[in-house]
mmCIF file of C-alpha atoms in Angstrom:
data_model
loop_
_atom_site.group_PDB
_atom_site.id
_atom_site.type_symbol
_atom_site.label_atom_id
_atom_site.label_comp_id
_atom_site.label_asym_id
_atom_site.label_seq_id
_atom_site.Cartn_x
_atom_site.Cartn_y
_atom_site.Cartn_z
ATOM 1 C CA MET X 27 -6.106 78.142 37.141
ATOM 2 C CA GLU X 28 -5.261 77.978 40.807
ATOM 3 C CA LEU X 29 -3.698 80.986 42.329
ATOM 4 C CA ARG X 30 0.041 80.589 42.974
ATOM 5 C CA SER X 31 -0.549 82.199 46.511
ATOM 6 C CA ARG X 32 -2.634 79.228 47.591
ATOM 7 C CA THR X 33 0.600 77.492 48.368
ATOM 8 C CA VAL X 34 1.019 79.831 51.351
ATOM 9 C CA THR X 35 -2.463 80.941 52.043
ATOM 10 C CA HIS X 36 -4.315 77.468 52.437
ATOM 11 C CA GLY X 37 -3.892 74.462 54.398
ATOM 12 C CA ARG X 38 -3.148 73.478 58.039
ATOM 13 C CA ASN X 39 0.450 73.217 57.289
ATOM 14 C CA MET X 40 0.568 76.942 56.349
ATOM 15 C CA ALA X 41 -0.795 78.287 59.563
ATOM 16 C CA GLY X 42 2.679 79.841 60.310
ATOM 17 C CA ALA X 43 2.811 81.473 56.837
ATOM 18 C CA ARG X 44 -0.528 83.088 57.159
ATOM 19 C CA ALA X 45 0.275 84.211 60.827
ATOM 20 C CA LEU X 46 3.207 86.053 59.262
ATOM 21 C CA LEU X 47 1.024 87.470 56.484
ATOM 22 C CA ARG X 48 -1.520 88.793 59.109
ATOM 23 C CA ALA X 49 1.487 90.457 60.983
ATOM 24 C CA ALA X 50 2.279 92.130 57.685
ATOM 25 C CA GLY X 51 -1.192 93.528 57.519
ATOM 26 C CA VAL X 52 -3.087 90.993 55.467
ATOM 27 C CA ASP X 53 -6.723 90.608 56.897
ATOM 28 C CA SER X 54 -8.543 87.389 57.093
ATOM 29 C CA ALA X 55 -10.908 88.672 54.326
ATOM 30 C CA ASP X 56 -7.810 89.113 52.042
ATOM 31 C CA ILE X 57 -6.752 85.432 52.371
ATOM 32 C CA GLY X 58 -7.496 83.760 49.107
ATOM 33 C CA LYS X 59 -7.358 87.058 47.134
ATOM 34 C CA PRO X 60 -4.741 87.458 44.417
ATOM 35 C CA ILE X 61 -1.452 88.657 45.804
ATOM 36 C CA VAL X 62 0.311 91.214 43.509
ATOM 37 C CA ALA X 63 3.815 91.941 44.027
ATOM 38 C CA VAL X 64 4.639 95.612 43.475
ATOM 39 C CA ALA X 65 8.367 95.898 42.700
ATOM 40 C CA ASN X 66 9.371 99.537 43.365
ATOM 41 C CA SER X 67 12.773 101.020 42.693
ATOM 42 C CA PHE X 68 12.442 104.177 44.864
ATOM 43 C CA THR X 69 15.824 105.728 45.703
ATOM 44 C CA GLU X 70 17.125 109.273 46.687
ATOM 45 C CA PHE X 71 20.374 108.630 44.658
ATOM 46 C CA VAL X 72 18.567 108.705 41.227
ATOM 47 C CA PRO X 73 16.545 111.762 39.926
ATOM 48 C CA GLY X 74 14.619 109.281 37.741
ATOM 49 C CA HIS X 75 13.562 107.322 41.010
ATOM 50 C CA THR X 76 13.274 110.034 43.717
ATOM 51 C CA HIS X 77 9.537 110.468 43.166
ATOM 52 C CA LEU X 78 8.640 106.768 42.986
ATOM 53 C CA GLN X 79 7.969 106.364 46.793
ATOM 54 C CA PRO X 80 4.266 107.458 46.423
ATOM 55 C CA VAL X 81 3.808 105.755 43.195
ATOM 56 C CA GLY X 82 3.978 102.485 44.940
ATOM 57 C CA ARG X 83 1.139 103.518 47.226
ATOM 58 C CA ILE X 84 -0.947 104.750 44.159
ATOM 59 C CA VAL X 85 -0.475 101.511 42.312
ATOM 60 C CA SER X 86 -1.037 99.416 45.535
ATOM 61 C CA ASP X 87 -4.303 101.380 46.392
ATOM 62 C CA ALA X 88 -5.708 100.740 42.584
ATOM 63 C CA ILE X 89 -4.745 96.959 43.079
ATOM 64 C CA GLN X 90 -6.767 96.780 46.330
ATOM 65 C CA ALA X 91 -9.620 98.664 45.032
ATOM 66 C CA ALA X 92 -9.768 96.056 42.256
ATOM 67 C CA GLY X 93 -9.923 93.222 44.675
ATOM 68 C CA GLY X 94 -6.128 92.373 45.134
ATOM 69 C CA VAL X 95 -3.595 92.239 47.923
ATOM 70 C CA PRO X 96 -0.596 94.390 47.003
ATOM 71 C CA ARG X 97 2.697 93.674 48.661
ATOM 72 C CA GLU X 98 5.351 96.258 47.779
ATOM 73 C CA PHE X 99 9.250 95.707 47.972
ATOM 74 C CA ASN X 100 12.164 97.647 46.490
ATOM 75 C CA THR X 101 15.034 96.844 44.380
ATOM 76 C CA ILE X 102 18.267 98.800 43.901
ATOM 77 C CA ALA X 103 18.830 101.439 41.264
ATOM 78 C CA VAL X 104 22.157 102.673 39.924
ATOM 79 C CA ASP X 105 22.338 105.933 38.129
ATOM 80 C CA ASP X 106 24.596 105.458 35.183
ATOM 81 C CA GLY X 107 25.112 109.377 34.818
ATOM 82 C CA ILE X 108 26.481 109.561 38.356
ATOM 83 C CA ALA X 109 28.519 106.267 38.109
ATOM 84 C CA MET X 110 29.976 107.261 34.789
ATOM 85 C CA GLY X 111 33.608 108.357 34.424
ATOM 86 C CA HIS X 112 34.966 106.506 37.397
ATOM 87 C CA GLY X 113 35.133 102.969 38.918
ATOM 88 C CA GLY X 114 31.342 103.261 39.636
ATOM 89 C CA MET X 115 30.546 102.305 36.120
ATOM 90 C CA LEU X 116 31.830 98.597 36.879
ATOM 91 C CA TYR X 117 28.599 98.145 38.964
ATOM 92 C CA SER X 118 26.041 99.418 36.462
ATOM 93 C CA LEU X 119 25.482 96.400 34.178
ATOM 94 C CA PRO X 120 25.943 93.790 36.896
ATOM 95 C CA SER X 121 23.231 95.493 38.817
ATOM 96 C CA ARG X 122 20.738 94.648 36.063
ATOM 97 C CA GLU X 123 21.255 90.940 36.911
ATOM 98 C CA LEU X 124 20.914 91.686 40.618
ATOM 99 C CA ILE X 125 17.630 93.515 40.045
ATOM 100 C CA ALA X 126 16.355 90.577 37.797
ATOM 101 C CA ASP X 127 17.214 88.064 40.564
ATOM 102 C CA SER X 128 15.838 90.109 43.505
ATOM 103 C CA VAL X 129 12.429 90.588 41.646
ATOM 104 C CA GLU X 130 12.464 86.802 40.868
ATOM 105 C CA TYR X 131 13.386 85.878 44.544
ATOM 106 C CA MET X 132 10.756 88.135 46.199
ATOM 107 C CA VAL X 133 8.014 86.972 43.738
ATOM 108 C CA ASN X 134 8.613 83.214 44.033
ATOM 109 C CA ALA X 135 9.709 82.988 47.586
ATOM 110 C CA HIS X 136 6.399 84.571 48.594
ATOM 111 C CA CYS X 137 4.200 82.952 45.881
ATOM 112 C CA ALA X 138 2.863 86.126 44.391
ATOM 113 C CA ASP X 139 0.185 85.728 41.807
ATOM 114 C CA ALA X 140 0.937 88.744 39.610
ATOM 115 C CA LEU X 141 3.732 91.706 39.294
ATOM 116 C CA VAL X 142 3.854 95.374 38.792
ATOM 117 C CA CYS X 143 7.241 96.717 37.842
ATOM 118 C CA ILE X 144 7.843 100.318 38.748
ATOM 119 C CA SER X 145 11.005 101.229 36.986
ATOM 120 C CA ASN X 146 12.513 104.082 35.154
ATOM 121 C CA CYS X 147 16.335 104.272 34.698
ATOM 122 C CA ASP X 148 18.954 102.458 32.588
ATOM 123 C CA LYS X 149 19.342 99.024 34.099
ATOM 124 C CA ILE X 150 16.221 98.957 36.250
ATOM 125 C CA THR X 151 13.607 98.437 33.534
ATOM 126 C CA PRO X 152 15.799 95.915 31.598
ATOM 127 C CA GLY X 153 16.355 94.038 34.989
ATOM 128 C CA MET X 154 12.714 94.049 35.735
ATOM 129 C CA LEU X 155 11.883 92.998 32.126
ATOM 130 C CA MET X 156 14.101 90.003 32.344
ATOM 131 C CA ALA X 157 12.644 88.924 35.616
ATOM 132 C CA ALA X 158 8.994 89.379 34.250
ATOM 133 C CA LEU X 159 9.749 86.963 31.325
ATOM 134 C CA ARG X 160 11.612 84.530 33.571
ATOM 135 C CA LEU X 161 8.410 84.458 36.076
ATOM 136 C CA ASN X 162 5.895 84.527 33.241
ATOM 137 C CA ILE X 163 2.986 85.608 35.627
ATOM 138 C CA PRO X 164 0.458 88.516 34.831
ATOM 139 C CA THR X 165 2.735 91.590 34.723
ATOM 140 C CA VAL X 166 2.367 95.292 34.019
ATOM 141 C CA PHE X 167 5.142 97.748 33.678
ATOM 142 C CA VAL X 168 4.891 101.477 34.754
ATOM 143 C CA SER X 169 7.666 103.797 34.702
ATOM 144 C CA GLY X 170 8.329 106.978 36.449
ATOM 145 C CA GLY X 171 8.617 109.090 33.204
ATOM 146 C CA PRO X 172 11.032 111.458 31.609
ATOM 147 C CA MET X 173 12.167 114.558 33.159
ATOM 148 C CA GLU X 174 11.743 118.134 31.479
ATOM 149 C CA GLY X 175 14.235 119.797 29.475
ATOM 150 C CA GLY X 176 16.135 122.573 31.046
ATOM 151 C CA THR X 177 16.643 126.235 30.176
ATOM 152 C CA ALA X 178 19.571 128.364 31.178
ATOM 153 C CA VAL X 179 20.354 132.074 30.867
ATOM 154 C CA LEU X 180 24.060 132.504 30.410
ATOM 155 C CA VAL X 181 26.145 135.442 31.670
ATOM 156 C CA ASP X 182 25.702 137.500 28.504
ATOM 157 C CA GLY X 183 21.986 137.006 28.524
ATOM 158 C CA THR X 184 21.897 134.276 25.875
ATOM 159 C CA VAL X 185 19.138 131.701 26.596
ATOM 160 C CA ARG X 186 19.779 128.007 26.167
ATOM 161 C CA THR X 187 16.867 125.766 25.854
ATOM 162 C CA ARG X 188 16.079 122.100 25.635
ATOM 163 C CA LEU X 189 19.146 121.359 27.943
ATOM 164 C CA ASN X 190 19.808 117.859 28.990
ATOM 165 C CA LEU X 191 22.503 115.705 30.741
ATOM 166 C CA ILE X 192 24.499 115.501 27.592
ATOM 167 C CA SER X 193 24.505 119.202 27.417
ATOM 168 C CA ALA X 194 26.387 119.514 30.724
ATOM 169 C CA ILE X 195 28.690 116.723 29.832
ATOM 170 C CA ALA X 196 29.547 118.114 26.324
ATOM 171 C CA ASP X 197 29.798 121.667 27.667
ATOM 172 C CA ALA X 198 32.110 120.509 30.404
ATOM 173 C CA VAL X 199 34.763 119.596 27.876
ATOM 174 C CA SER X 200 34.299 122.676 25.564
ATOM 175 C CA SER X 201 37.019 125.393 25.899
ATOM 176 C CA GLU X 202 34.471 127.762 24.466
ATOM 177 C CA VAL X 203 32.219 127.503 27.649
ATOM 178 C CA SER X 204 33.165 129.534 30.419
ATOM 179 C CA ASP X 205 33.295 128.302 34.108
ATOM 180 C CA PRO X 206 30.365 130.652 35.146
ATOM 181 C CA ASP X 207 28.328 129.614 31.933
ATOM 182 C CA LEU X 208 29.031 125.942 32.648
ATOM 183 C CA ALA X 209 27.810 126.408 36.451
ATOM 184 C CA ARG X 210 24.476 127.843 35.067
ATOM 185 C CA ILE X 211 24.114 125.043 32.512
ATOM 186 C CA GLU X 212 24.885 122.482 35.149
ATOM 187 C CA GLU X 213 22.235 123.866 37.446
ATOM 188 C CA SER X 214 19.571 124.049 34.669
ATOM 189 C CA ALA X 215 20.317 120.826 32.652
ATOM 190 C CA CYS X 216 18.213 118.426 34.790
ATOM 191 C CA PRO X 217 15.414 120.619 36.262
ATOM 192 C CA THR X 218 12.986 118.100 37.521
ATOM 193 C CA CYS X 219 12.590 114.465 38.643
ATOM 194 C CA GLY X 220 12.420 111.882 35.958
ATOM 195 C CA SER X 221 14.598 109.840 33.659
ATOM 196 C CA CYS X 222 17.031 112.114 31.451
ATOM 197 C CA SER X 223 15.071 114.012 29.013
ATOM 198 C CA GLY X 224 16.477 112.659 25.744
ATOM 199 C CA MET X 225 16.128 109.361 24.091
ATOM 200 C CA PHE X 226 18.808 107.631 26.196
ATOM 201 C CA THR X 227 18.784 104.176 27.640
ATOM 202 C CA ALA X 228 16.117 104.786 30.244
ATOM 203 C CA ASN X 229 13.548 106.408 27.968
ATOM 204 C CA SER X 230 14.393 103.907 25.177
ATOM 205 C CA MET X 231 13.687 100.945 27.264
ATOM 206 C CA ASN X 232 10.526 102.410 28.802
ATOM 207 C CA CYS X 233 9.359 103.063 25.249
ATOM 208 C CA LEU X 234 10.132 99.570 24.214
ATOM 209 C CA THR X 235 8.286 97.882 27.091
ATOM 210 C CA GLU X 236 5.261 99.913 25.621
ATOM 211 C CA ALA X 237 5.934 98.533 22.128
ATOM 212 C CA LEU X 238 6.335 95.045 23.526
ATOM 213 C CA GLY X 239 2.922 95.256 24.984
ATOM 214 C CA LEU X 240 4.034 94.993 28.647
ATOM 215 C CA ALA X 241 3.281 98.588 29.474
ATOM 216 C CA LEU X 242 0.260 100.863 28.905
ATOM 217 C CA PRO X 243 0.265 103.560 26.098
ATOM 218 C CA GLY X 244 2.106 106.503 27.395
ATOM 219 C CA ASN X 245 4.476 104.869 29.616
ATOM 220 C CA GLY X 246 7.505 105.937 27.621
ATOM 221 C CA SER X 247 6.657 109.462 27.023
ATOM 222 C CA VAL X 248 4.320 111.115 29.488
ATOM 223 C CA LEU X 249 6.541 113.368 31.657
ATOM 224 C CA ALA X 250 7.246 112.469 35.081
ATOM 225 C CA THR X 251 5.615 115.787 36.109
ATOM 226 C CA HIS X 252 2.590 115.544 34.072
ATOM 227 C CA THR X 253 -0.612 114.994 35.735
ATOM 228 C CA ALA X 254 -1.441 112.079 33.276
ATOM 229 C CA ARG X 255 1.192 110.036 35.107
ATOM 230 C CA ARG X 256 -1.064 109.313 38.050
ATOM 231 C CA ALA X 257 -3.692 107.861 35.726
ATOM 232 C CA LEU X 258 -1.003 105.530 34.397
ATOM 233 C CA TYR X 259 -0.092 104.424 37.818
ATOM 234 C CA GLU X 260 -3.833 103.885 38.691
ATOM 235 C CA ASP X 261 -4.435 102.009 35.418
ATOM 236 C CA ALA X 262 -1.416 99.868 35.971
ATOM 237 C CA GLY X 263 -2.900 98.587 39.368
ATOM 238 C CA ALA X 264 -6.439 97.980 37.652
ATOM 239 C CA THR X 265 -4.993 96.465 34.555
ATOM 240 C CA VAL X 266 -2.714 93.794 36.376
ATOM 241 C CA MET X 267 -5.901 92.851 38.372
ATOM 242 C CA ASP X 268 -7.822 92.312 35.072
ATOM 243 C CA LEU X 269 -4.982 90.149 33.751
ATOM 244 C CA CYS X 270 -5.144 88.195 36.994
ATOM 245 C CA ARG X 271 -8.929 87.408 36.501
ATOM 246 C CA ARG X 272 -8.367 86.501 32.812
ATOM 247 C CA TYR X 273 -5.517 84.078 33.633
ATOM 248 C CA TYR X 274 -6.707 82.481 36.871
ATOM 249 C CA ASP X 275 -10.500 82.703 36.448
ATOM 250 C CA GLU X 276 -10.646 82.068 32.742
ATOM 251 C CA ASP X 277 -7.475 80.162 31.999
ATOM 252 C CA ASP X 278 -6.587 82.804 29.431
ATOM 253 C CA ALA X 279 -2.590 82.304 29.099
ATOM 254 C CA SER X 280 -2.490 84.905 26.330
ATOM 255 C CA VAL X 281 -2.236 87.560 28.963
ATOM 256 C CA LEU X 282 1.231 86.139 30.187
ATOM 257 C CA PRO X 283 4.311 88.046 29.421
ATOM 258 C CA ARG X 284 5.921 85.318 27.152
ATOM 259 C CA ALA X 285 2.627 85.200 25.165
ATOM 260 C CA ILE X 286 2.703 88.916 24.770
ATOM 261 C CA ALA X 287 6.478 89.391 24.150
ATOM 262 C CA THR X 288 6.735 86.943 21.358
ATOM 263 C CA ARG X 289 9.420 86.908 18.690
ATOM 264 C CA GLU X 290 7.266 88.963 16.602
ATOM 265 C CA ALA X 291 6.820 91.641 19.393
ATOM 266 C CA PHE X 292 10.716 91.704 19.952
ATOM 267 C CA ASP X 293 11.028 92.353 16.081
ATOM 268 C CA ASN X 294 8.475 95.198 16.449
ATOM 269 C CA ALA X 295 10.250 96.632 19.433
ATOM 270 C CA MET X 296 13.499 96.683 17.695
ATOM 271 C CA ALA X 297 11.915 98.463 14.519
ATOM 272 C CA MET X 298 10.457 100.908 17.122
ATOM 273 C CA ASP X 299 13.952 101.346 18.571
ATOM 274 C CA ILE X 300 15.527 102.016 15.232
ATOM 275 C CA ALA X 301 12.675 104.321 13.972
ATOM 276 C CA MET X 302 12.886 106.545 17.154
ATOM 277 C CA GLY X 303 16.620 106.694 17.402
ATOM 278 C CA GLY X 304 16.906 104.891 20.639
ATOM 279 C CA SER X 305 19.852 103.925 22.622
ATOM 280 C CA THR X 306 22.156 101.296 21.231
ATOM 281 C CA ASN X 307 22.169 99.822 24.824
ATOM 282 C CA THR X 308 18.859 98.387 23.985
ATOM 283 C CA ILE X 309 20.424 95.799 21.903
ATOM 284 C CA LEU X 310 22.135 94.559 24.891
ATOM 285 C CA HIS X 311 18.912 94.488 26.956
ATOM 286 C CA LEU X 312 16.415 93.207 24.349
ATOM 287 C CA LEU X 313 18.840 90.207 23.709
ATOM 288 C CA ALA X 314 19.085 89.501 27.234
ATOM 289 C CA ALA X 315 15.174 89.536 27.666
ATOM 290 C CA ALA X 316 14.694 87.473 24.706
ATOM 291 C CA ARG X 317 16.849 84.939 26.297
ATOM 292 C CA GLU X 318 14.690 84.879 29.472
ATOM 293 C CA ALA X 319 11.606 84.531 27.210
ATOM 294 C CA GLU X 320 13.527 81.332 25.641
ATOM 295 C CA LEU X 321 13.263 83.084 22.347
ATOM 296 C CA ASP X 322 15.847 82.695 19.463
ATOM 297 C CA TYR X 323 16.425 86.122 18.850
ATOM 298 C CA THR X 324 19.960 87.306 17.950
ATOM 299 C CA LEU X 325 22.149 89.935 16.573
ATOM 300 C CA GLU X 326 21.450 88.807 13.126
ATOM 301 C CA ASP X 327 17.760 89.433 13.334
ATOM 302 C CA ILE X 328 18.674 92.960 14.644
ATOM 303 C CA GLU X 329 20.990 93.516 11.678
ATOM 304 C CA LYS X 330 18.384 92.394 9.201
ATOM 305 C CA ARG X 331 15.707 94.845 10.850
ATOM 306 C CA SER X 332 18.099 97.698 10.965
ATOM 307 C CA ARG X 333 18.614 97.460 7.110
ATOM 308 C CA ALA X 334 14.996 97.790 6.630
ATOM 309 C CA VAL X 335 13.692 100.384 9.148
ATOM 310 C CA PRO X 336 14.532 104.140 8.832
ATOM 311 C CA CYS X 337 15.477 106.514 11.606
ATOM 312 C CA LEU X 338 12.414 108.858 11.903
ATOM 313 C CA CYS X 339 13.056 110.882 15.102
ATOM 314 C CA LYS X 340 15.525 113.465 15.990
ATOM 315 C CA VAL X 341 15.348 113.128 19.573
ATOM 316 C CA ALA X 342 18.589 113.981 21.839
ATOM 317 C CA PRO X 343 21.323 112.822 21.600
ATOM 318 C CA ASN X 344 20.194 112.280 17.864
ATOM 319 C CA GLY X 345 18.804 115.810 17.456
ATOM 320 C CA HIS X 346 17.580 118.809 19.582
ATOM 321 C CA TYR X 347 14.213 117.473 20.416
ATOM 322 C CA LEU X 348 13.368 115.876 23.809
ATOM 323 C CA MET X 349 10.820 113.253 25.087
ATOM 324 C CA GLU X 350 8.420 116.041 25.876
ATOM 325 C CA ASP X 351 8.276 116.815 22.271
ATOM 326 C CA VAL X 352 7.716 113.095 21.518
ATOM 327 C CA HIS X 353 4.850 112.932 23.767
ATOM 328 C CA ARG X 354 3.150 116.154 22.399
ATOM 329 C CA ALA X 355 3.555 114.606 18.837
ATOM 330 C CA GLY X 356 1.543 111.468 19.904
ATOM 331 C CA GLY X 357 4.231 109.482 21.651
ATOM 332 C CA ILE X 358 5.115 105.709 20.805
ATOM 333 C CA PRO X 359 1.640 105.141 18.993
ATOM 334 C CA ALA X 360 2.426 108.084 16.561
ATOM 335 C CA ILE X 361 5.793 106.670 15.742
ATOM 336 C CA LEU X 362 4.442 103.127 15.275
ATOM 337 C CA GLY X 363 1.694 104.739 13.057
ATOM 338 C CA GLU X 364 4.425 106.381 10.818
ATOM 339 C CA LEU X 365 6.043 103.030 10.563
ATOM 340 C CA TRP X 366 2.797 101.273 9.597
ATOM 341 C CA ARG X 367 2.280 103.984 6.854
#
């Protein structure tokens, strides 16, 4: 299979394109190598994305070490928690479409051969998933990971553990929580970078990309602050290059997103979502992704699956456990194993 990037890297008529690639840092020795688009979503607005700037470099270095030419770009990222409760929420769901379109535009405009999606929060992973299935080129997802749970010492000395975003929201409307205690909870509920620590939309979607087969094991549950995250970033870069070789050198189309995220894979992902007590927003996003994959997957299919699969996990907001507990218990492979049994 011929590299897509040959469109801009070969032929006298593409001398101008090659000149621009050289100006962007592509060496003569790199011309003809697979060009891998690295879609990052770093922003200082969103705690789930504040740490992603160096992640792009880690992924890019791994791609380069494996023989590819990484080209990083950025998408927007809206924080639903900050946008919630005012007119800002009007921009959240539409941002998913902007993200999907921006990834598609950058990849196709520059004829990239493969894609690594560095996502994390609510609409970013779904938007990138839609783009990946639309483009159908070798793709690997790697998220920024969940944040740690918080701990607060209240005015009377009471210790509140396993705090998360919802803790702050719920306590803010409770007349039983004093202003001084609320201030301590607010300051402690989101203590680190990463997506909110419960099984909310961000973590649900990152787990589901893992279940779909488009992300490496651990993508959904390894904490943002855990040293194992770096290995995931490096493996994402190495893996996308392996997929490139299999597709372009060996004509193996089984590595493409639509060959991996089949109707059966979507059914498995939905079963996973139900079992782990995931966000109901995943229904909206999985249906949109299935449409991009040109699959006939509907609400009726989800309804049928929901009648057959039990909810196995008690992860916030469905209980008091957090994503760090899910990871310690074995992560997504452990939940899938329970379903298998």
